[in-house]
Tab-separated table of C-alpha atoms in Angstrom:
chain	number	residue	atom	x	y	z
A	1	MET	CA	112.877	79.019	94.326
A	2	THR	CA	111.675	82.344	95.957
A	3	SER	CA	114.287	84.548	95.412
A	4	ALA	CA	114.131	83.406	92.069
A	5	VAL	CA	110.457	83.995	90.638
A	6	ASP	CA	110.481	87.186	92.581
A	7	SER	CA	113.959	88.788	91.078
A	8	GLU	CA	112.635	87.404	87.453
A	9	THR	CA	108.948	89.565	88.161
A	10	THR	CA	109.639	92.577	90.354
A	11	ALA	CA	112.057	93.627	86.451
A	12	THR	CA	109.038	95.063	85.062
A	13	VAL	CA	111.288	96.412	81.666
A	14	THR	CA	113.301	93.871	80.509
A	15	HIS	CA	117.384	94.789	79.201
A	16	ASP	CA	116.311	96.571	75.742
A	17	GLY	CA	114.105	98.658	77.203
A	18	GLU	CA	110.728	96.612	76.657
A	19	VAL	CA	107.723	96.383	78.906
A	20	ASP	CA	106.974	93.364	80.654
A	21	ALA	CA	103.681	92.923	79.750
A	22	LEU	CA	102.608	89.509	82.480
A	23	THR	CA	104.311	91.577	85.396
A	24	ILE	CA	102.767	95.631	84.371
A	25	GLY	CA	99.173	93.331	84.033
A	26	ARG	CA	99.638	92.163	87.580
A	27	ARG	CA	100.732	95.566	88.863
A	28	ILE	CA	97.956	96.953	87.336
A	29	ARG	CA	95.678	94.806	88.718
A	30	GLN	CA	97.531	94.829	92.034
A	31	VAL	CA	97.137	98.465	92.801
A	32	ARG	CA	93.243	98.622	90.649
A	33	THR	CA	91.924	96.145	94.044
A	34	ALA	CA	94.446	98.139	96.678
A	35	ARG	CA	92.111	101.044	95.168
A	36	GLY	CA	89.244	99.522	95.472
A	37	MET	CA	88.381	100.049	91.631
A	38	THR	CA	86.984	97.428	89.587
A	39	LEU	CA	88.123	96.250	86.852
A	40	GLU	CA	84.848	98.527	84.709
A	41	GLU	CA	85.463	101.238	86.472
A	42	LEU	CA	89.119	101.930	85.443
A	43	ALA	CA	88.252	100.772	82.078
A	44	SER	CA	85.509	103.488	81.824
A	45	ALA	CA	88.339	105.670	83.611
A	46	ILE	CA	90.413	105.106	80.925
A	47	SER	CA	88.058	105.177	77.732
A	48	ARG	CA	87.973	101.070	77.060
A	49	ALA	CA	86.067	97.999	77.144
A	50	PRO	CA	86.756	95.687	80.202
A	51	SER	CA	88.050	93.311	77.836
A	52	GLN	CA	90.497	94.998	76.003
A	53	LEU	CA	91.976	96.376	80.257
A	54	SER	CA	91.305	92.526	81.095
A	55	MET	CA	93.747	91.384	78.330
A	56	ILE	CA	95.853	94.078	80.193
A	57	GLU	CA	96.303	92.916	83.502
A	58	ASN	CA	96.205	89.715	81.947
A	59	GLY	CA	99.689	90.082	80.241
A	60	ARG	CA	97.441	89.637	76.843
A	61	ARG	CA	98.125	92.612	75.430
A	62	GLU	CA	101.375	94.820	76.089
A	63	PRO	CA	99.872	98.282	76.765
A	64	LYS	CA	101.463	101.391	74.532
A	65	LEU	CA	103.123	103.927	77.302
A	66	THR	CA	100.146	106.404	76.731
A	67	GLN	CA	97.959	103.794	77.805
A	68	LEU	CA	99.448	103.561	80.692
A	69	GLN	CA	100.206	106.852	81.331
A	70	ALA	CA	96.255	107.109	81.907
A	71	ILE	CA	96.435	103.503	83.605
A	72	ALA	CA	98.127	105.296	85.879
A	73	ARG	CA	96.535	109.009	86.797
A	74	ALA	CA	93.369	106.797	87.512
A	75	LEU	CA	95.178	105.186	89.653
A	76	GLY	CA	96.397	107.956	91.286
A	77	THR	CA	99.985	107.072	90.553
A	78	THR	CA	102.967	108.031	88.155
A	79	LEU	CA	103.988	106.032	85.527
A	80	ASP	CA	107.239	105.355	87.017
A	81	GLY	CA	105.227	104.257	90.277
A	82	LEU	CA	103.951	101.377	87.715
A	83	LEU	CA	106.736	100.133	86.893
A	84	GLU	CA	109.383	100.334	89.796
A	85	ALA	CA	106.573	99.958	92.462
A	86	GLU	CA	107.059	97.521	95.241
A	87	PRO	CA	107.244	93.735	95.197
A	88	LEU	CA	104.329	92.091	93.767
A	89	ASP	CA	102.101	90.271	96.198
A	90	GLU	CA	102.544	86.552	96.910
A	91	ARG	CA	99.288	86.032	95.043
A	92	ALA	CA	100.008	87.974	91.912
A	93	THR	CA	103.922	86.256	92.153
A	94	MET	CA	102.763	82.612	91.482
A	95	GLU	CA	99.862	83.176	89.304
A	96	ILE	CA	102.920	85.488	86.757
A	97	ALA	CA	104.907	82.121	87.531
A	98	LEU	CA	102.099	79.736	86.716
A	99	GLU	CA	101.484	82.160	83.120
A	100	ARG	CA	105.389	81.653	82.171
A	101	ALA	CA	105.637	77.890	83.418
A	102	MET	CA	102.016	76.941	81.069
A	103	ALA	CA	103.842	78.833	78.230
A	104	GLY	CA	107.340	77.105	79.196
A	105	PRO	CA	108.120	73.619	77.131
A	106	THR	CA	107.253	71.274	80.356
A	107	PHE	CA	103.587	71.798	80.192
A	108	ARG	CA	103.654	71.774	76.273
A	109	THR	CA	105.726	68.342	76.895
A	110	LEU	CA	102.898	66.865	79.064
A	111	GLY	CA	99.780	68.147	76.598
A	112	ILE	CA	98.661	70.367	79.395
A	113	ALA	CA	96.604	73.078	77.755
A	114	PRO	CA	97.353	77.023	78.805
A	115	PHE	CA	94.249	77.611	81.174
A	116	ARG	CA	93.024	80.486	82.997
A	117	ILE	CA	94.068	81.573	86.333
A	118	GLY	CA	91.249	82.897	87.913
A	119	ARG	CA	89.999	84.377	91.419
A	120	SER	CA	88.909	80.799	92.403
A	121	ILE	CA	91.719	79.141	91.845
A	122	PRO	CA	93.194	78.526	95.213
A	123	ASP	CA	96.778	79.699	96.473
A	124	ASP	CA	97.036	76.177	97.786
A	125	MET	CA	96.686	75.147	94.610
A	126	LEU	CA	98.906	77.467	92.605
A	127	ARG	CA	101.978	76.840	95.422
A	128	ALA	CA	101.206	72.456	94.091
A	129	LEU	CA	101.069	73.366	91.154
A	130	LEU	CA	104.721	75.702	90.992
A	131	ALA	CA	106.148	73.216	93.026
A	132	LEU	CA	105.327	70.139	90.712
A	133	GLN	CA	106.951	72.061	87.584
A	134	GLY	CA	109.743	73.132	89.260
A	135	GLU	CA	110.242	69.092	90.427
A	136	ILE	CA	109.485	67.817	86.821
A	137	ASP	CA	111.925	70.810	85.546
A	138	ARG	CA	114.713	69.765	88.184
A	139	LEU	CA	114.077	65.540	87.659
A	140	LYS	CA	114.091	66.789	83.579
A	141	ASP	CA	117.454	68.886	83.894
A	142	GLU	CA	118.922	65.800	85.937
A	143	ARG	CA	118.561	62.883	83.970
A	144	SER	CA	120.102	64.314	81.321
A	145	ALA	CA	122.433	66.264	82.296
A	146	THR	CA	124.070	63.801	84.965
A	147	PRO	CA	126.212	61.153	83.478
A	148	GLU	CA	127.706	64.653	81.468
A	149	GLU	CA	128.165	66.090	84.138
A	150	ALA	CA	129.933	63.525	86.297
A	151	ARG	CA	132.123	63.103	83.146
A	152	ARG	CA	133.338	66.466	82.500
A	153	ALA	CA	133.331	66.630	86.791
A	154	ASN	CA	135.802	63.454	86.889
A	155	LEU	CA	138.043	64.911	84.762
A	156	ALA	CA	138.278	68.459	85.459
A	157	LEU	CA	139.469	66.296	88.857
A	158	ARG	CA	142.144	63.729	87.163
A	159	ARG	CA	143.284	67.699	85.129
A	160	LEU	CA	143.595	69.678	88.851
A	161	MET	CA	145.350	65.872	90.296
A	162	ARG	CA	148.218	65.495	86.788
A	163	THR	CA	148.710	69.619	87.722
A	164	GLN	CA	149.464	68.695	90.996
A	165	SER	CA	151.113	65.540	90.181
A	166	ASN	CA	148.695	63.584	92.398
A	167	TYR	CA	150.548	65.642	95.078
A	168	PHE	CA	148.059	66.918	97.860
A	169	PRO	CA	150.009	68.897	100.828
A	170	ASP	CA	147.024	70.635	102.824
A	171	LEU	CA	146.041	66.903	102.663
A	172	GLU	CA	149.519	65.548	103.794
A	173	ALA	CA	149.324	67.926	106.373
A	174	GLN	CA	146.093	66.677	107.596
A	175	ALA	CA	146.791	63.626	107.982
A	176	ARG	CA	150.580	64.732	109.841
A	177	GLY	CA	148.143	67.266	112.830
A	178	ILE	CA	145.950	63.691	113.136
A	179	LEU	CA	148.544	61.158	113.648
A	180	ASP	CA	150.255	63.812	115.927
A	181	ALA	CA	147.420	64.160	117.970
A	182	VAL	CA	147.278	60.830	118.497
A	183	GLY	CA	150.931	59.995	119.208
A	184	HIS	CA	151.220	57.192	116.304
A	185	PRO	CA	155.408	57.068	116.172
A	186	GLY	CA	155.344	56.366	112.163
A	187	GLY	CA	155.617	53.560	110.021
A	188	PRO	CA	151.996	50.758	109.353
A	189	LEU	CA	148.972	52.333	110.826
A	190	THR	CA	147.531	49.474	113.151
A	191	GLN	CA	144.023	49.320	113.705
A	192	ARG	CA	144.222	50.478	117.702
A	193	THR	CA	145.653	53.761	115.692
A	194	ALA	CA	142.179	53.782	113.838
A	195	SER	CA	140.228	53.269	117.346
A	196	ASP	CA	142.529	56.303	118.768
A	197	ILE	CA	141.477	58.649	115.497
A	198	ALA	CA	137.870	57.801	115.933
A	199	ALA	CA	137.781	58.895	120.098
A	200	HIS	CA	139.704	62.033	118.906
A	201	LEU	CA	137.823	63.416	117.191
A	202	GLY	CA	134.519	62.195	119.592
A	203	PHE	CA	133.341	59.271	118.029
A	204	THR	CA	132.509	55.458	119.576
A	205	LEU	CA	132.697	52.517	116.973
A	206	HIS	CA	129.849	50.599	116.729
A	207	TYR	CA	129.961	47.103	114.526
A	208	VAL	CA	126.418	46.360	113.406
A	209	PRO	CA	124.605	43.466	111.404
A	210	ASP	CA	121.892	45.599	109.300
A	211	LEU	CA	124.126	48.483	108.045
A	212	PRO	CA	121.862	50.069	104.975
A	213	THR	CA	122.956	47.877	102.369
A	214	THR	CA	123.745	51.672	100.368
A	215	THR	CA	126.133	52.715	102.892
A	216	ARG	CA	129.673	51.872	103.536
A	217	SER	CA	129.946	53.549	107.027
A	218	VAL	CA	126.939	55.540	108.950
A	219	ALA	CA	127.886	58.681	111.098
A	220	ASP	CA	125.559	59.782	113.943
A	221	LEU	CA	127.311	63.059	114.568
A	222	ARG	CA	124.295	63.824	117.169
A	223	ASN	CA	125.264	61.048	119.254
A	224	GLY	CA	128.526	60.364	118.500
A	225	ARG	CA	128.740	57.028	116.950
A	226	LEU	CA	129.757	55.901	113.629
A	227	TYR	CA	127.939	52.231	112.709
A	228	LEU	CA	130.434	50.154	110.752
A	229	SER	CA	128.895	46.525	109.000
A	230	SER	CA	129.890	43.376	111.572
A	231	SER	CA	131.274	41.866	108.237
A	232	LEU	CA	134.489	43.949	108.578
A	233	THR	CA	135.708	42.978	111.525
A	234	THR	CA	135.413	39.060	110.339
A	235	LYS	CA	137.637	40.311	107.342
A	236	GLY	CA	140.277	41.130	110.347
A	237	ASP	CA	141.065	44.733	109.405
A	238	SER	CA	138.534	47.065	109.231
A	239	ARG	CA	141.063	50.521	109.386
A	240	THR	CA	140.405	51.541	106.147
A	241	ALA	CA	136.616	51.674	106.662
A	242	VAL	CA	136.860	53.592	109.632
A	243	LEU	CA	139.102	56.367	108.893
A	244	GLN	CA	137.022	56.346	105.715
A	245	ALA	CA	134.104	57.489	107.399
A	246	LEU	CA	136.544	59.546	110.036
A	247	SER	CA	138.350	61.371	107.234
A	248	SER	CA	135.173	63.744	105.364
A	249	ARG	CA	134.497	64.927	109.643
A	250	ILE	CA	138.283	65.753	109.820
A	251	LEU	CA	138.535	67.347	106.732
A	252	GLY	CA	134.769	69.246	107.371
A	253	HIS	CA	132.487	68.150	104.768
A	254	ALA	CA	128.932	69.440	104.704
A	255	GLU	CA	126.917	68.142	102.132
A	256	PRO	CA	127.402	68.678	98.441
A	257	THR	CA	125.436	70.692	96.089
A	258	SER	CA	126.937	68.941	92.907
A	259	TYR	CA	128.686	66.249	91.331
A	260	ALA	CA	131.018	67.908	90.908
A	261	GLU	CA	131.253	68.796	94.984
A	262	PHE	CA	130.208	64.934	95.889
A	263	LEU	CA	133.138	63.005	93.240
A	264	ARG	CA	135.914	66.338	95.156
A	265	GLN	CA	135.162	65.034	98.462
A	266	ARG	CA	135.261	61.050	97.943
A	267	VAL	CA	138.697	61.471	96.483
A	268	GLU	CA	139.869	64.062	99.159
A	269	ALA	CA	138.984	61.172	101.806
A	270	ASN	CA	140.866	58.251	99.809
A	271	TYR	CA	143.336	60.735	99.609
A	272	LEU	CA	143.470	61.482	103.748
A	273	THR	CA	143.289	57.752	104.349
A	274	GLY	CA	146.207	57.190	102.345
A	275	ALA	CA	148.000	59.134	103.968
A	276	LEU	CA	147.048	58.155	107.254
A	277	LEU	CA	147.594	54.212	106.512
A	278	ILE	CA	150.921	55.233	104.722
A	279	PRO	CA	152.531	57.873	106.446
A	280	GLU	CA	154.199	60.188	104.098
A	281	ALA	CA	156.973	60.761	107.119
A	282	HIS	CA	157.628	57.112	106.817
A	283	ALA	CA	156.791	56.154	103.201
A	284	VAL	CA	159.093	58.303	101.470
A	285	PRO	CA	162.373	57.375	103.029
A	286	PHE	CA	161.089	53.946	102.518
A	287	LEU	CA	160.699	54.310	98.441
A	288	GLN	CA	163.740	56.192	98.583
A	289	ASP	CA	165.417	53.612	99.778
A	290	ALA	CA	164.324	51.828	97.009
A	291	LYS	CA	164.962	54.408	94.311
A	292	LYS	CA	168.550	54.081	95.381
A	293	ASP	CA	168.225	49.874	95.338
A	294	ARG	CA	166.866	50.595	92.123
A	295	ALA	CA	164.119	48.017	93.660
A	296	ILE	CA	161.099	49.784	93.637
A	297	SER	CA	157.965	47.372	94.253
A	298	ILE	CA	154.157	48.312	94.762
A	299	GLU	CA	154.179	45.002	96.691
A	300	ASP	CA	156.914	45.680	99.386
A	301	LEU	CA	154.927	49.482	99.757
A	302	ARG	CA	151.577	47.231	100.141
A	303	ASP	CA	153.778	44.412	102.760
A	304	ALA	CA	155.306	47.121	104.788
A	305	TYR	CA	152.207	49.085	105.650
A	306	SER	CA	149.526	46.061	105.511
A	307	VAL	CA	147.044	47.852	102.493
A	308	SER	CA	145.694	46.370	100.250
A	309	TYR	CA	147.506	46.710	96.513
A	310	GLU	CA	144.949	49.337	95.301
A	311	THR	CA	145.669	51.235	98.021
A	312	ALA	CA	149.713	51.299	97.840
A	313	ALA	CA	149.090	52.278	94.195
A	314	HIS	CA	147.782	55.534	94.328
A	315	ARG	CA	149.932	55.658	97.703
A	316	PHE	CA	152.274	55.822	94.984
A	317	THR	CA	151.354	57.956	92.395
A	318	ASN	CA	151.215	60.459	95.474
A	319	LEU	CA	154.244	60.177	96.235
A	320	ALA	CA	156.050	59.296	93.325
A	321	THR	CA	156.523	62.573	91.164
A	322	LYS	CA	156.897	64.588	94.287
A	323	HIS	CA	159.458	62.877	96.078
A	324	LEU	CA	161.456	60.691	93.686
A	325	GLY	CA	161.078	62.376	90.037
A	326	ILE	CA	158.980	59.799	88.741
A	327	PRO	CA	156.103	60.664	86.964
A	328	VAL	CA	153.551	57.295	86.494
A	329	HIS	CA	150.281	56.489	85.007
A	330	PHE	CA	147.236	54.558	87.061
A	331	LEU	CA	144.835	52.573	85.360
A	332	LYS	CA	142.024	50.121	87.290
A	333	VAL	CA	140.265	47.724	84.112
A	334	HIS	CA	136.879	45.578	84.723
A	335	GLU	CA	137.360	42.284	83.809
A	336	SER	CA	135.087	43.217	80.616
A	337	GLY	CA	137.723	45.467	79.482
A	338	THR	CA	136.188	49.105	81.057
A	339	ILE	CA	138.671	51.487	82.604
A	340	THR	CA	136.697	52.613	85.244
A	341	LYS	CA	139.688	55.180	87.425
A	342	ALA	CA	142.578	56.453	85.312
A	343	TYR	CA	145.604	59.174	86.370
A	344	GLU	CA	148.147	60.230	84.388
A	345	ASN	CA	151.151	62.963	83.952
A	346	ASP	CA	154.020	60.867	82.535
A	347	ASP	CA	152.418	61.564	78.984
A	348	VAL	CA	150.776	58.423	78.673
A	349	ASN	CA	148.021	57.906	75.622
A	350	PHE	CA	145.257	56.617	77.187
A	351	PRO	CA	142.007	56.399	74.768
A	352	THR	CA	139.758	59.261	75.125
A	353	ASP	CA	135.587	60.193	74.531
A	354	ARG	CA	134.597	63.351	73.007
A	355	LEU	CA	135.370	65.440	76.451
A	356	GLY	CA	138.933	63.868	77.196
A	357	SER	CA	137.571	61.386	79.387
A	358	ILE	CA	139.195	58.209	79.953
A	359	GLU	CA	136.658	56.282	82.482
A	360	GLY	CA	134.389	54.342	80.631
A	361	GLN	CA	136.605	53.857	77.894
A	362	MET	CA	138.076	50.371	76.698
A	363	CYS	CA	141.497	49.490	76.955
A	364	CYS	CA	143.465	48.314	74.727
A	365	ARG	CA	143.330	44.184	74.389
A	366	LYS	CA	147.357	44.200	74.293
A	367	TRP	CA	147.750	46.999	77.162
A	368	THR	CA	149.240	45.807	80.397
A	369	SER	CA	145.718	46.191	82.125
A	370	ARG	CA	143.882	43.820	80.421
A	371	GLU	CA	146.947	40.995	79.418
A	372	VAL	CA	147.212	40.229	83.267
A	373	PHE	CA	143.516	39.097	82.615
A	374	ASP	CA	145.207	36.105	81.031
A	375	ILE	CA	148.061	34.824	83.401
A	376	PRO	CA	147.008	32.502	85.379
A	377	ASP	CA	149.604	33.250	87.801
A	378	ARG	CA	147.875	34.875	90.313
A	379	PHE	CA	150.000	35.138	93.302
A	380	ASN	CA	153.094	36.837	91.400
A	381	PRO	CA	153.050	40.357	90.143
A	382	TYR	CA	152.436	40.884	86.333
A	383	TYR	CA	155.292	43.258	84.626
A	384	GLN	CA	155.113	44.105	80.635
A	385	TYR	CA	156.581	46.569	78.507
A	386	THR	CA	153.801	48.095	76.447
A	387	ASP	CA	154.829	49.963	72.850
A	388	THR	CA	152.682	52.329	72.132
A	389	GLY	CA	152.158	55.403	69.481
A	390	ASN	CA	153.993	57.875	72.303
A	391	GLY	CA	156.901	55.697	73.389
A	392	THR	CA	157.323	52.547	75.998
A	393	TYR	CA	155.927	51.908	78.623
A	394	TRP	CA	156.315	49.571	81.492
A	395	CYS	CA	153.504	48.367	83.897
A	396	THR	CA	153.304	46.316	87.298
A	397	ALA	CA	150.028	44.632	87.283
A	398	ARG	CA	147.564	42.884	89.481
A	399	VAL	CA	143.583	41.743	89.481
A	400	GLN	CA	141.420	41.623	92.796
A	401	ILE	CA	138.312	40.058	93.143
A	402	SER	CA	135.327	42.528	93.924
A	403	SER	CA	131.487	42.260	94.530
A	404	GLU	CA	131.653	44.033	90.901
A	405	GLY	CA	134.139	41.246	89.253
A	406	ALA	CA	137.484	41.175	88.472
A	407	HIS	CA	139.774	44.363	88.044
A	408	SER	CA	143.529	44.563	86.737
A	409	VAL	CA	145.112	47.357	88.488
A	410	SER	CA	148.116	48.610	87.786
A	411	VAL	CA	150.818	51.360	87.904
A	412	GLY	CA	153.260	52.246	85.399
A	413	VAL	CA	155.823	54.496	83.714
A	414	ARG	CA	157.965	55.451	80.816
A	415	PHE	CA	160.517	53.742	79.512
A	416	ASP	CA	163.621	55.261	81.222
A	417	ASP	CA	162.080	55.148	84.029
A	418	THR	CA	162.422	51.471	84.302
A	419	LYS	CA	165.579	51.364	85.835
A	420	TRP	CA	164.619	52.483	89.207
A	421	PHE	CA	161.733	49.223	89.597
A	422	LEU	CA	161.723	45.358	90.542
A	423	GLY	CA	160.382	43.667	87.529
A	424	ARG	CA	162.115	45.675	84.773
A	425	ASP	CA	164.164	42.644	83.301
A	426	THR	CA	160.641	41.369	82.259
A	427	HIS	CA	160.504	39.329	78.751
A	428	ASN	CA	156.856	40.386	77.880
A	429	ARG	CA	155.909	42.642	75.335
A	430	GLY	CA	153.153	44.228	73.545
A	431	VAL	CA	151.894	46.712	71.194
A	432	SER	CA	149.872	48.961	71.556
A	433	LYS	CA	148.021	51.554	69.242
A	434	HIS	CA	144.648	51.953	70.479
A	435	ALA	CA	144.790	55.745	71.696
A	436	THR	CA	145.799	56.633	68.191
A	437	GLU	CA	144.789	53.993	65.123
A	438	VAL	CA	142.479	51.087	65.213
A	439	CYS	CA	144.360	49.066	66.654
A	440	CYS	CA	142.332	46.109	68.664
A	441	ARG	CA	138.821	48.151	68.477
A	442	ARG	CA	137.775	46.257	65.563
A	443	ALA	CA	138.073	42.881	65.145
A	444	PRO	CA	140.734	40.711	62.429
A	445	ALA	CA	139.288	41.206	59.104
A	446	GLU	CA	138.279	37.634	58.468
A	447	LEU	CA	136.322	37.141	61.941
A	448	GLU	CA	134.846	40.088	61.344
A	449	ASP	CA	133.049	38.898	57.603
A	450	ALA	CA	132.553	35.731	59.411
A	451	TRP	CA	130.065	37.307	62.197
A	452	ARG	CA	129.186	40.684	61.678
A	453	GLY	CA	125.745	40.302	60.539
A	454	SER	CA	125.293	36.524	62.848
A	455	SER	CA	125.857	38.081	66.145
A	456	TRP	CA	123.959	40.349	68.885
A	457	PRO	CA	126.314	40.257	72.087
A	458	ASN	CA	125.015	41.463	75.192
A	459	VAL	CA	126.887	44.230	76.926
A	460	ALA	CA	128.210	43.022	80.210
A	461	THR	CA	129.828	47.325	80.853
A	462	PRO	CA	129.917	47.740	84.252
A	463	ARG	CA	126.415	49.576	85.861
A	464	THR	CA	127.519	52.073	87.684
A	465	LEU	CA	129.583	53.714	84.644
A	466	LEU	CA	126.991	54.036	82.576
A	467	ALA	CA	124.105	54.585	85.302
A	468	THR	CA	121.953	57.748	85.335
A	469	LEU	CA	123.312	58.708	88.644
A	470	PRO	CA	120.594	58.538	91.188
A	471	THR	CA	119.495	61.505	93.264
A	472	GLY	CA	120.167	63.571	96.361
A	473	ALA	CA	123.047	65.164	97.631
A	474	PHE	CA	124.568	61.476	98.426
A	475	PRO	CA	124.300	59.966	94.947
A	476	GLY	CA	123.582	56.014	95.251
A	477	ILE	CA	122.599	56.363	99.327
A	478	ASP	CA	119.085	55.392	100.128
A	479	ALA	CA	118.381	58.218	102.881
A	480	THR	CA	114.957	57.180	104.572
A	481	ASP	CA	116.997	53.555	104.905
A	482	VAL	CA	119.081	55.833	106.748
A	483	TYR	CA	117.245	57.445	108.924
A	484	GLU	CA	115.375	55.285	110.008
A	485	PHE	CA	118.890	52.981	110.586
A	486	LEU	CA	120.025	55.588	112.609
A	487	GLN	CA	116.838	55.976	114.885
A	488	ALA	CA	116.497	52.378	115.680
A	489	HIS	CA	120.576	52.315	116.675
A	490	ALA	CA	120.023	55.918	118.566
A	491	PRO	CA	121.010	55.542	122.771
A	492	ALA	CA	117.494	55.740	124.335
């Protein structure tokens, strides 16, 4: 904040050559008081009334060039010296900042009338007022911009992923380096190897029952301790949580300074976790053999590496285009129909908002990701061909349950690439024009006529999509809770 104020108050001449009256006034006062002159003495020296000089010093009247020259002579300095002297002292700097704040929208919105900043107002009070004004502005900007900023950041990241076919060689190299360092022989990553990676990075693992509810894990960097929820041990597989926590340390992430950086770090950590769980050197020959046999299956990839279906689906999108030459798309859809995650480089035409963001849009009712919710068989995967305005696509999908309800996870390809996959012989078909036409976005005419004016639904869209992101470098994290937890668990 200080540097921003200084850069404004030292610029006494604007770009069009006009004098900054407020800054010049404070400079005159600063030089006058340094010379030991009273307001009346300087006013008399330049043949002006004290009230006129007071208005100049307070920035309420812009001095003419002849007046500035007269003031400079009376103060024993030059015009240039008055315009380009050293920076204002702290008091004058704060007074100018507060004067500008009172003339700005924040004070007006709060209904605070401008007041005279007299010498009797203590410096601490000026600092407090400026700090409050700065915090109000920050919160206002954050609240008004965060949802749109989040969508823009997500869209920019997805475009980068598409440009690189969702394959990041530097992250793959990081994964290979870590696996080599712990002597991983290849194939599925065991829990023991995950512990070895933690030890290699200087961490011991601690499972606790009181992990802060806003966190997945907490790393004590000072004491080399990684805390995870003890409930993970009852579920039988804590590899993902351990690796996600360690990935940020492997990648050298610093505290994020923006939501875009926070989002990028999360995506990088998740990518690296997938690359450790399903190593490229082992998984690529596995998938290439499956393609040769025309038997690619996300379920087989999941089972071969003992990971979740979503992890297998994500990892497939990392490797499919780079190593198999198959463009793909990925969707995660909430049971309400809202798209929560999306990736595509196969020209599939998903619905978007005006910014081009897919996340948060309603998935077509005819798409595989929605149809799968109505399938009673949750043991076997669901396959479907869908005719769209942009061609025919084939998808495989599954439903998984989480604390936020049911989600479907689906992977799809263009019709020409279906020949490489198991499930290509399905008879399930759909027609979706959602991205280009009304399609299912409006109810059938007879239903709409009967109920449009006689209904009032209460939307059940996932909370995290529409809520303003909480403040802080790590959105949604209760910092006090985390620090109290670390204090309580730190070794004596």
